[in-house]
């Protein structure tokens, strides 16, 4: 082989090595990207900001200058709470990826956007071509007798080519145990890798491994013994790409399970030996484990749990109970639970949207309620009336697809029922019924829907409406108005009719609420008549002319229409003609039956009806009065005989009962002044059916 050809091959290999090293991130790196927000600094370590990589599994790594909690796209990172924060991502697609990193402490917060691109691994194909070229070179060496220098060059080329195809170095991060001393006789070893791998501990493969998260439970550990395990993880695609870490811990002498609640066994340290939630019930017998503070909640303020309407969780529970979760006094989850099985509040996670989100959602994990179903409530932020439901036991909002078209996902247009799940909207909240698990997200409006909203919103502010007519609610219970749009558009038109509650009055021109006539009688003012009624006075047994004269002088009878009626009735009294006995009895005649009950259709009594009733009732009422009957006695007697109560009450308004007694008193004084025999006067009055007791009382007073 000529020297020029050897130089060309070496140059091609060098260029390929340089390209692969650039794509794999080998070599000099750019510094991390930082944002400073009120003394909290976020530094992105991996992958580099704006970088392009050709592998689909990557661990996002950021550091903060103080201990904080960090989220990646609104989900807590897998490892966080200190200054190092990690989140493994796997099976990423080719193209640009954007993530929002939000970190916060009790005092401040900071945010930074991470952008990087996954490219297709075209270099690998080029590498294969280079390998083929090298192989051809080897074949030539076997055929052609070349010097030793060329063979060494080819061997070095093969070694460099093997380095080209090597994948990104694997990293292993221990996530638990986090403490060096444990108080239980079992433990979990948990590690994460930046790429898919298979992990072993002391040569034994983990029970859960093969991806980027690996876990193994260790049991039957012995107290006061220190354990150390050699954990090795191998790249699934290249077994030579591996990493080892050591996991060590010790089991305390006061361990969980010794049936003694040691002072060092806190609520989170041992549930077998102690009453961890301090409800007075040992954990082995407790059907409600934990307290409201043990539920892992995100963006939920003033979290409250009520069982059968009570917030008292420190008691024994059994049977079916109604459980409700609240946030800021608003119901967010409700379900029935059978306490034949214990409910562990420590295992429950509930997440809602932050105030910065343009959509509402709720995620509930670790709440297994058997055959019962949950009802959850989601805030309407986007006001789209569309929900995406994934009724699976998932841990992240990212498990949903953007278009809600993934497997087991249900897209609901509220109100709607689909796949046994029902959604309805009440104001600014959605109610979703029929869930086994719970991940519900409000879909954001598309551009067309947003444009329609903007048109309606802009049009709505130009509507001008008249006042509701009539201003007071009418008997039919409806008010109307007219509206005009000053811009001539028709979207967002206000309602033109509303229902209202009618309130009857004494000025509405309608006979209602027990009125005798329209807007008078009953609860309203008394109805006026075209005549006056005055109480006739009692008279003694004398000649007809003399009695009439005394009556005329003692009582002024008006010359109006009613006057002659009363004069005629008084004459009947003087002659002793009228009702007799102490019980008033005036049965209406056939021609008067229309006075007994008002018409059902709201009819009212005319003035002629009232006159007719006065003619029939005047004398019997007077007779009952002189016999000592009260107004209520008279009213009851007439109503029992079929007279209408409203009409009777109107007639009785004519009488003045105190004036009736005054007239009797004046009559007695005049008779005594004329020298009449008191015994004779008394006898005559009693013969005229005046009450004996009343007459005797008036005689005593008149003397």
XYZ file of C-alpha atoms in Angstrom:
703
model
C 0.000 0.000 0.000
C 1.330 3.452 -0.856
C 2.097 6.031 1.792
C -0.596 8.360 0.360
C -3.290 5.676 0.689
C -2.281 4.968 4.279
C -2.474 8.692 5.055
C -5.960 8.949 3.489
C -7.282 6.032 5.534
C -5.867 7.444 8.763
C -7.339 10.868 7.947
C -10.812 9.441 7.303
C -10.726 7.544 10.584
C -9.647 10.631 12.480
C -12.496 12.682 11.011
C -15.018 9.967 11.910
C -13.685 9.741 15.460
C -13.976 13.491 15.821
C -17.584 13.487 14.557
C -18.666 10.673 16.870
C -16.973 12.248 19.874
C -18.862 15.456 19.165
C -22.203 13.722 18.923
C -21.643 11.588 22.036
C -20.670 14.552 24.150
C -17.074 13.330 24.587
C -14.490 16.018 24.875
C -14.667 19.624 26.023
C -18.172 20.633 27.279
C -19.966 23.942 27.581
C -20.690 25.254 31.030
C -24.170 24.733 32.549
C -26.940 27.283 32.035
C -27.973 29.186 35.195
C -30.805 31.514 36.211
C -30.750 33.613 39.355
C -34.077 34.414 40.990
C -34.025 35.959 44.457
C -30.855 34.185 45.524
C -32.013 30.733 44.285
C -29.787 29.527 41.447
C -30.560 26.643 39.058
C -27.673 25.120 37.113
C -28.324 22.603 34.341
C -25.647 19.893 34.299
C -26.974 17.375 31.799
C -27.817 17.501 28.948
C -26.235 20.737 27.909
C -28.521 23.633 27.137
C -29.207 23.693 23.363
C -27.152 20.568 22.712
C -27.809 17.825 20.160
C -27.392 14.200 21.207
C -27.862 10.901 19.377
C -29.116 8.688 22.241
C -32.734 8.387 23.415
C -32.160 7.731 27.147
C -30.883 10.633 29.239
C -30.902 11.678 32.893
C -31.737 15.324 33.440
C -29.427 16.636 36.159
C -29.624 20.074 37.774
C -28.141 21.579 40.921
C -29.290 24.444 43.104
C -27.262 26.634 45.411
C -29.527 25.698 48.339
C -31.806 22.810 49.248
C -35.018 22.958 47.213
C -37.789 20.927 45.592
C -37.606 20.843 41.798
C -40.210 19.933 39.189
C -39.733 18.921 35.578
C -42.793 19.976 33.575
C -44.806 20.369 36.818
C -43.903 16.889 38.115
C -41.562 16.396 41.053
C -38.217 15.072 39.905
C -37.316 11.496 40.852
C -34.510 12.675 43.131
C -34.985 16.099 44.730
C -35.148 17.867 48.080
C -31.423 18.624 48.402
C -29.114 20.490 46.032
C -28.842 17.709 43.428
C -31.933 16.915 41.401
C -32.252 14.033 38.909
C -34.963 12.778 36.556
C -34.265 9.859 34.154
C -35.961 10.077 30.747
C -36.154 7.142 28.375
C -37.264 6.309 24.843
C -37.179 9.934 23.720
C -38.206 10.601 20.141
C -36.023 12.216 17.490
C -36.454 15.991 17.434
C -36.380 18.984 19.747
C -37.384 18.567 23.423
C -38.325 21.401 25.775
C -38.697 21.101 29.541
C -39.540 23.612 32.250
C -37.450 23.249 35.419
C -39.121 24.909 38.436
C -37.389 24.904 41.833
C -38.701 26.379 45.052
C -37.944 26.826 48.723
C -40.101 28.217 51.483
C -38.786 31.702 50.727
C -38.231 31.905 46.966
C -38.410 30.108 43.642
C -36.691 30.039 40.261
C -37.394 28.672 36.785
C -35.393 27.834 33.690
C -36.228 26.207 30.349
C -34.126 23.276 29.124
C -33.917 22.691 25.360
C -32.029 19.927 23.576
C -32.377 17.876 20.387
C -32.276 14.134 19.727
C -30.702 13.370 16.344
C -30.659 10.171 14.339
C -27.500 8.129 14.886
C -26.204 8.389 11.312
C -22.580 8.292 12.502
C -22.956 4.668 13.521
C -23.698 3.734 9.916
C -20.650 5.672 8.811
C -18.663 3.828 11.449
C -19.789 0.528 10.017
C -18.550 1.634 6.636
C -15.240 2.553 8.206
C -15.101 -0.878 9.825
C -15.730 -2.464 6.491
C -12.897 -0.386 5.090
C -10.630 -1.503 7.882
C -11.586 -5.115 7.284
C -10.702 -4.684 3.674
C -7.389 -3.241 4.810
C -6.780 -6.291 6.929
C -7.517 -8.521 3.961
C -4.982 -6.595 1.918
C -2.422 -7.025 4.682
C -2.981 -10.762 4.557
C -2.440 -10.773 0.820
C 0.291 -8.222 0.476
C 3.516 -8.440 2.324
C 3.743 -5.068 4.037
C 6.086 -3.889 6.657
C 5.442 -3.966 10.359
C 4.715 -0.225 10.531
C 1.567 -0.599 8.361
C 0.264 -3.482 10.563
C 0.671 -1.376 13.683
C -1.212 1.462 11.996
C -4.091 -0.857 11.085
C -4.258 -2.275 14.622
C -4.388 1.214 16.082
C -7.153 2.040 13.579
C -9.227 -0.976 14.718
C -8.850 0.057 18.386
C -9.961 3.599 17.575
C -12.956 2.239 15.606
C -14.077 0.205 18.628
C -13.988 3.386 20.682
C -16.166 5.077 18.067
C -19.050 2.590 18.487
C -18.922 2.683 22.323
C -22.130 4.151 23.857
C -22.441 6.902 26.446
C -20.893 5.880 29.808
C -23.452 4.508 32.263
C -24.069 6.304 35.563
C -25.651 4.781 38.693
C -27.338 6.828 41.444
C -28.447 5.345 44.773
C -31.874 6.626 45.911
C -32.477 4.398 48.962
C -31.851 3.589 51.697
C -31.204 7.235 52.534
C -30.257 6.554 56.166
C -27.235 4.667 57.436
C -29.194 3.140 60.346
C -32.556 1.459 59.798
C -35.182 0.505 62.369
C -36.863 -2.263 60.405
C -35.674 -5.762 59.622
C -36.276 -5.229 55.915
C -35.025 -2.654 53.423
C -35.343 -1.581 49.797
C -32.317 -1.009 47.569
C -33.264 1.485 44.855
C -30.917 2.860 42.181
C -31.367 4.739 38.912
C -29.294 4.693 35.742
C -29.065 7.225 32.958
C -29.748 4.547 30.320
C -31.629 1.250 30.228
C -29.581 -1.302 32.125
C -29.646 -4.510 34.185
C -28.495 -4.300 37.808
C -27.291 -6.917 40.315
C -26.422 -6.834 44.023
C -23.607 -9.163 45.106
C -24.122 -11.014 41.807
C -27.913 -11.461 42.289
C -30.113 -9.724 39.736
C -32.593 -7.128 41.066
C -36.243 -8.179 41.165
C -37.195 -5.045 39.222
C -34.619 -4.035 36.613
C -34.103 -3.590 32.874
C -35.088 0.074 32.501
C -33.680 3.145 34.280
C -35.228 2.389 37.698
C -34.103 -0.675 39.657
C -35.372 -1.992 43.018
C -34.809 -4.988 45.295
C -36.363 -5.740 48.702
C -34.179 -7.319 51.392
C -35.883 -9.249 54.193
C -34.982 -11.141 57.398
C -32.219 -8.709 58.303
C -30.630 -8.976 61.758
C -30.424 -6.160 64.282
C -27.088 -4.622 65.213
C -25.471 -5.892 61.977
C -23.886 -3.732 59.280
C -24.714 -4.714 55.691
C -22.780 -3.770 52.554
C -23.801 -4.668 48.998
C -21.869 -4.355 45.736
C -24.332 -3.079 43.115
C -23.298 -3.395 39.473
C -25.342 -2.143 36.508
C -24.620 -3.139 32.893
C -25.726 -1.301 29.767
C -28.368 -3.440 28.029
C -26.814 -2.688 24.670
C -23.168 -3.088 25.656
C -22.256 -5.296 28.603
C -18.795 -3.779 28.737
C -20.382 -0.429 29.599
C -20.976 -0.934 33.346
C -20.768 0.814 36.689
C -20.484 -0.269 40.352
C -21.693 1.438 43.563
C -21.757 0.302 47.181
C -24.931 0.353 49.272
C -24.456 0.042 53.027
C -26.577 0.349 56.189
C -27.039 -1.047 59.680
C -30.108 -2.433 61.497
C -30.585 -0.730 64.851
C -30.893 -2.756 68.073
C -34.289 -1.139 68.562
C -35.899 -2.492 65.443
C -39.448 -2.414 64.168
C -41.222 -5.676 64.897
C -39.926 -6.350 68.406
C -43.398 -5.518 69.823
C -41.870 -2.779 71.958
C -42.508 0.836 71.068
C -39.115 2.398 71.637
C -38.694 6.111 72.156
C -36.664 6.277 68.957
C -39.417 4.667 66.858
C -41.212 7.658 65.423
C -44.400 7.700 63.426
C -42.530 7.060 60.211
C -40.132 4.602 61.803
C -42.386 1.777 62.958
C -46.048 0.983 62.480
C -46.018 -2.492 64.023
C -44.898 -1.573 67.525
C -46.452 1.879 67.951
C -49.479 4.046 67.440
C -47.863 5.990 64.628
C -50.729 8.391 63.969
C -51.363 8.910 67.696
C -55.069 8.163 67.469
C -55.087 5.876 70.507
C -55.257 2.731 68.357
C -52.240 0.472 67.817
C -51.270 0.328 64.181
C -51.829 -3.419 63.927
C -55.501 -2.809 64.865
C -55.960 0.568 63.223
C -58.193 0.640 60.121
C -57.248 4.226 59.278
C -53.482 4.578 59.225
C -51.990 8.045 59.230
C -53.453 11.514 59.483
C -54.485 14.236 57.091
C -50.905 15.520 57.102
C -49.607 12.186 55.787
C -51.362 12.547 52.414
C -48.915 13.778 49.773
C -50.633 16.796 48.193
C -49.423 19.280 45.604
C -51.015 22.716 45.052
C -53.816 21.855 47.465
C -54.379 24.368 50.256
C -56.103 23.706 53.589
C -56.498 19.994 52.869
C -59.299 18.427 54.940
C -60.632 14.855 55.210
C -64.179 14.174 56.422
C -65.556 10.718 57.208
C -69.348 10.695 57.519
C -69.185 14.481 57.737
C -66.696 14.576 60.643
C -63.051 15.670 60.624
C -62.320 13.495 63.683
C -60.010 10.770 62.350
C -58.721 9.620 65.737
C -61.222 6.842 66.292
C -61.984 3.302 65.203
C -63.720 2.785 61.856
C -65.565 -0.228 60.469
C -68.052 -0.997 57.712
C -68.958 1.286 54.823
C -68.262 4.970 55.370
C -68.553 8.094 53.218
C -65.199 9.848 52.746
C -64.676 13.319 51.266
C -61.494 15.306 50.557
C -61.595 19.107 50.520
C -59.268 21.887 49.369
C -60.059 25.402 50.590
C -63.550 24.195 51.593
C -64.180 22.920 48.055
C -64.921 19.241 47.521
C -62.276 17.576 45.307
C -62.797 13.817 45.878
C -65.606 11.706 47.376
C -66.128 7.955 47.636
C -67.471 5.166 49.860
C -64.947 2.932 51.610
C -65.345 -0.447 53.326
C -63.147 -0.430 56.432
C -62.916 -4.185 56.479
C -59.535 -3.332 54.926
C -57.268 -0.665 56.389
C -56.939 2.633 54.534
C -53.359 3.920 54.580
C -53.295 7.680 54.111
C -49.496 7.573 53.766
C -49.796 5.915 50.353
C -52.114 8.528 48.815
C -50.890 11.241 46.439
C -53.161 14.011 45.166
C -52.020 16.686 42.712
C -53.788 19.657 41.177
C -52.739 22.306 38.700
C -50.639 25.249 39.859
C -51.910 28.797 39.455
C -49.688 29.264 36.410
C -51.420 26.531 34.383
C -53.879 27.304 31.590
C -55.875 24.144 32.305
C -57.230 22.270 35.305
C -56.395 18.715 36.306
C -56.381 16.273 39.206
C -54.227 13.184 39.720
C -54.924 10.685 42.489
C -52.521 7.810 43.100
C -52.362 5.087 45.764
C -56.062 5.218 46.680
C -57.464 1.735 46.076
C -61.116 1.575 47.137
C -61.982 -1.908 45.891
C -65.249 -2.196 43.969
C -66.377 1.321 44.821
C -66.095 4.292 42.461
C -64.721 7.767 42.999
C -66.223 11.121 42.110
C -63.668 13.869 41.524
C -63.920 17.588 40.852
C -61.670 19.543 38.493
C -61.345 23.313 38.164
C -62.394 24.789 34.835
C -59.465 26.995 33.854
C -59.523 26.753 30.066
C -63.365 26.682 29.999
C -63.251 24.217 27.116
C -65.868 21.755 28.478
C -63.580 18.927 27.281
C -61.827 16.473 29.590
C -59.258 13.743 28.999
C -59.566 10.825 31.445
C -57.013 8.049 31.971
C -58.566 5.832 34.630
C -55.366 3.985 35.492
C -53.046 4.024 38.518
C -50.539 6.444 36.963
C -48.074 8.784 38.631
C -47.549 11.613 36.165
C -49.592 13.987 34.057
C -47.184 13.225 31.209
C -48.799 9.770 30.938
C -51.579 11.480 28.942
C -51.216 12.108 25.219
C -51.604 15.645 23.870
C -54.671 14.801 21.779
C -56.224 12.319 24.255
C -56.081 9.528 21.689
C -53.921 7.054 23.569
C -54.833 3.582 24.771
C -57.425 3.588 27.599
C -57.830 7.374 27.337
C -61.407 8.744 27.216
C -62.246 12.146 25.739
C -65.420 13.648 27.225
C -67.406 16.665 26.016
C -69.268 17.754 29.134
C -72.012 16.984 29.831
C -71.487 13.451 28.503
C -71.278 9.799 29.559
C -68.783 7.518 27.872
C -67.117 4.237 28.884
C -69.039 4.330 32.173
C -67.632 7.756 33.103
C -69.950 10.759 33.411
C -68.947 14.400 33.440
C -71.048 17.470 34.166
C -70.186 21.124 34.659
C -71.410 23.319 37.496
C -70.172 26.885 37.200
C -66.388 26.870 37.108
C -65.941 23.211 38.137
C -66.355 19.803 36.511
C -67.845 16.772 38.279
C -66.558 13.397 37.031
C -68.389 10.265 38.263
C -67.504 6.584 37.885
C -63.715 6.456 38.332
C -61.694 3.520 39.674
C -58.415 5.455 39.672
C -58.120 9.099 38.795
C -56.253 11.170 36.231
C -58.423 13.855 34.683
C -57.131 16.799 32.679
C -59.046 19.668 31.114
C -58.254 19.979 27.416
C -57.206 23.415 26.236
C -59.204 25.135 23.507
C -57.888 24.971 19.971
C -57.239 28.087 17.896
C -60.682 27.974 16.265
C -62.457 27.789 19.636
C -60.340 30.621 21.000
C -61.223 32.758 17.976
C -64.947 32.104 18.514
C -64.626 33.071 22.181
C -62.859 36.285 21.240
C -65.607 37.208 18.761
C -68.333 36.503 21.323
C -66.491 38.364 24.070
C -65.894 41.417 21.890
C -69.493 41.403 20.651
C -71.044 40.900 24.090
C -69.827 44.224 25.470
C -71.791 46.170 22.828
C -75.233 44.904 23.846
C -77.549 47.561 25.372
C -80.747 46.398 27.100
C -83.828 48.144 28.485
C -84.961 47.651 32.073
C -87.054 44.592 32.903
C -90.741 45.189 32.172
C -92.869 45.454 34.219
C -90.580 46.698 36.992
C -92.602 44.773 39.611
C -93.124 41.081 38.992
C -96.591 40.494 37.434
C -98.952 37.654 38.443
C -97.801 35.473 35.530
C -94.241 35.562 36.975
C -92.386 36.736 33.844
C -90.545 39.931 32.895
C -89.195 40.857 29.476
C -86.808 43.358 27.949
C -85.375 44.274 24.576
C -81.671 44.398 23.647
C -79.808 46.039 20.774
C -76.192 45.583 19.685
C -74.601 48.902 18.804
C -72.078 47.161 16.528
C -74.684 45.152 14.666
C -73.265 41.720 15.625
C -75.372 38.920 17.060
C -72.995 36.880 19.211
C -73.370 36.769 22.992
C -76.927 38.137 22.971
C -78.301 38.540 26.516
C -81.481 36.749 27.605
C -84.684 38.646 26.858
C -86.985 37.012 29.427
C -86.614 36.077 33.075
C -88.855 34.420 35.629
C -89.723 36.222 38.850
C -91.805 35.718 41.987
C -95.065 37.680 42.152
C -95.872 39.385 45.479
C -99.623 40.188 45.886
C -100.507 43.657 47.219
C -103.537 45.781 48.015
C -102.842 47.952 44.978
C -102.385 45.386 42.179
C -105.952 45.592 40.802
C -106.479 41.877 41.448
C -108.773 40.280 43.966
C -106.452 37.911 45.825
C -104.960 37.158 49.276
C -108.444 36.861 50.858
C -109.797 40.266 49.755
C -113.614 40.802 49.933
C -113.499 42.996 46.868
C -110.628 44.030 44.637
C -107.892 45.554 46.843
C -110.184 45.921 49.876
C -111.311 43.726 52.700
C -109.307 40.888 54.227
C -105.700 42.085 54.783
C -106.474 45.373 52.953
C -108.454 48.399 54.052
C -112.198 47.961 54.645
C -114.415 48.136 51.580
C -116.522 51.321 51.340
C -120.322 51.277 50.732
C -122.835 53.881 49.550
C -124.605 53.859 52.909
C -123.884 53.887 56.639
C -125.036 51.452 59.229
C -125.868 52.536 62.741
C -126.771 50.198 65.583
C -130.512 50.246 66.377
C -131.326 50.922 70.054
C -133.577 48.757 72.266
C -137.111 50.076 73.052
C -139.723 49.353 75.724
C -143.216 48.021 75.188
C -145.226 51.187 74.401
C -147.585 52.356 71.761
C -146.238 51.980 68.284
C -146.202 55.688 67.547
C -144.528 56.649 70.842
C -141.857 53.935 70.462
C -141.108 55.047 66.932
C -140.823 58.661 68.042
C -138.444 57.774 70.913
C -136.377 55.694 68.592
C -136.265 58.497 66.029
C -135.185 61.028 68.667
C -132.607 58.712 70.274
C -131.019 57.646 67.021
C -130.344 59.543 63.867
C -131.185 57.448 60.851
C -129.589 58.713 57.650
C -131.749 59.414 54.667
C -129.373 57.460 52.431
C -130.258 54.173 50.801
C -129.633 52.063 53.844
C -131.632 54.265 56.225
C -135.069 52.948 55.320
C -133.814 49.407 55.669
C -132.698 50.038 59.231
C -135.904 51.885 60.112
C -137.901 48.941 58.851
C -135.788 46.535 60.870
C -136.131 48.649 64.028
C -139.891 48.657 63.651
C -139.781 44.874 63.393
C -137.827 44.788 66.653
C -140.347 47.088 68.357
C -143.215 44.881 67.233
C -141.369 41.839 68.493
C -140.993 40.320 65.029
C -137.613 38.648 64.336
C -135.373 35.809 65.387
C -135.887 34.424 68.838
C -133.751 32.452 71.265
C -130.127 32.698 72.263
C -128.778 30.994 69.104
C -128.805 32.907 65.849
C -130.284 30.892 63.029
C -130.681 32.445 59.590
C -130.608 29.858 56.842
C -130.229 31.376 53.345
C -133.137 30.880 51.001
C -132.729 29.321 47.575
C -132.554 32.720 45.958
C -129.706 33.688 48.308
C -127.490 30.641 47.884
C -125.031 32.662 45.795
C -124.118 34.493 49.000
C -122.948 31.353 50.785
C -119.650 30.803 48.899
C -117.570 32.918 46.565
C -117.020 31.726 43.025
C -113.963 29.515 42.645
C -112.749 31.567 39.678
C -111.982 34.628 41.761
C -115.405 36.286 41.604
C -116.177 39.027 44.118
C -119.312 40.274 45.902
C -121.073 43.222 44.347
C -122.574 46.049 46.318
C -126.018 44.552 45.708
C -124.825 41.279 47.254
C -123.743 43.118 50.408
C -127.101 44.961 50.625
C -128.985 41.706 50.247
C -126.930 40.092 52.985
C -127.563 43.060 55.294
C -131.326 42.705 54.823
C -131.149 39.061 55.793
C -128.706 39.341 58.701
C -129.314 42.744 60.290
C -132.155 41.724 62.594
C -130.776 38.314 63.609
C -127.394 39.866 64.456
C -129.107 42.599 66.499
C -131.199 40.024 68.329
C -128.099 37.985 69.120
C -126.367 41.092 70.437
C -129.142 42.062 72.843
C -129.044 38.479 74.078
C -125.420 38.987 75.147
C -123.684 36.999 72.359
C -120.148 38.067 71.404
C -118.996 38.969 67.928
C -117.072 35.654 67.657
C -120.169 33.675 68.729
C -122.205 35.312 65.985
C -119.487 34.734 63.384
C -119.130 31.029 64.281
C -122.905 30.480 64.199
C -123.325 31.993 60.723
C -120.315 30.154 59.231
C -121.617 26.828 60.578
C -124.877 27.459 58.703
C -123.030 27.930 55.407
C -122.494 31.690 55.193
C -119.203 32.761 53.592
C -116.665 33.804 56.255
C -115.342 36.785 54.283
C -118.871 38.131 53.743
C -119.835 37.661 57.426
C -116.714 39.507 58.567
C -117.497 42.388 56.190
C -121.090 42.633 57.508
C -119.919 42.568 61.151
C -117.674 45.569 60.485
C -120.870 47.657 60.321
C -121.572 46.961 63.990
C -119.871 48.694 66.861
C -120.311 46.451 69.863
C -119.194 48.920 72.502
C -121.591 51.524 71.017
C -124.399 48.959 71.368
C -123.884 48.776 75.139
C -123.643 52.580 75.365
C -127.030 52.943 73.661
C -128.604 50.544 76.167
C -127.089 52.555 79.007
C -128.467 55.862 77.614
C -131.925 54.327 77.189
C -131.975 53.121 80.804
C -131.028 56.585 82.128
C -133.814 58.255 80.143
C -136.418 55.812 81.438
C -135.298 56.368 85.045
C -135.307 60.154 84.547
C -138.938 59.937 83.322
C -139.884 58.123 86.516
C -140.525 54.821 84.856
C -140.781 51.794 87.099
C -137.408 50.016 86.904
C -139.006 46.607 87.319
C -141.391 47.309 84.469
C -138.552 48.536 82.227
C -136.518 45.443 83.072
C -139.449 43.178 82.307
C -140.141 44.831 78.978
C -136.479 44.544 77.900
C -136.306 40.899 78.856
C -139.513 40.276 76.919
C -137.752 41.825 73.939
C -135.058 39.129 74.378
C -132.421 41.344 75.987
C -130.029 39.349 78.118
C -131.062 39.428 81.788
C -127.529 39.730 83.064
C -126.748 42.572 80.669
C -129.985 44.428 81.591
C -129.297 44.092 85.353
C -125.760 45.405 84.943
C -126.999 48.431 82.992
C -129.688 49.182 85.643
C -127.004 49.240 88.363
C -124.851 51.599 86.355
C -127.746 53.868 85.284
C -128.963 54.373 88.861
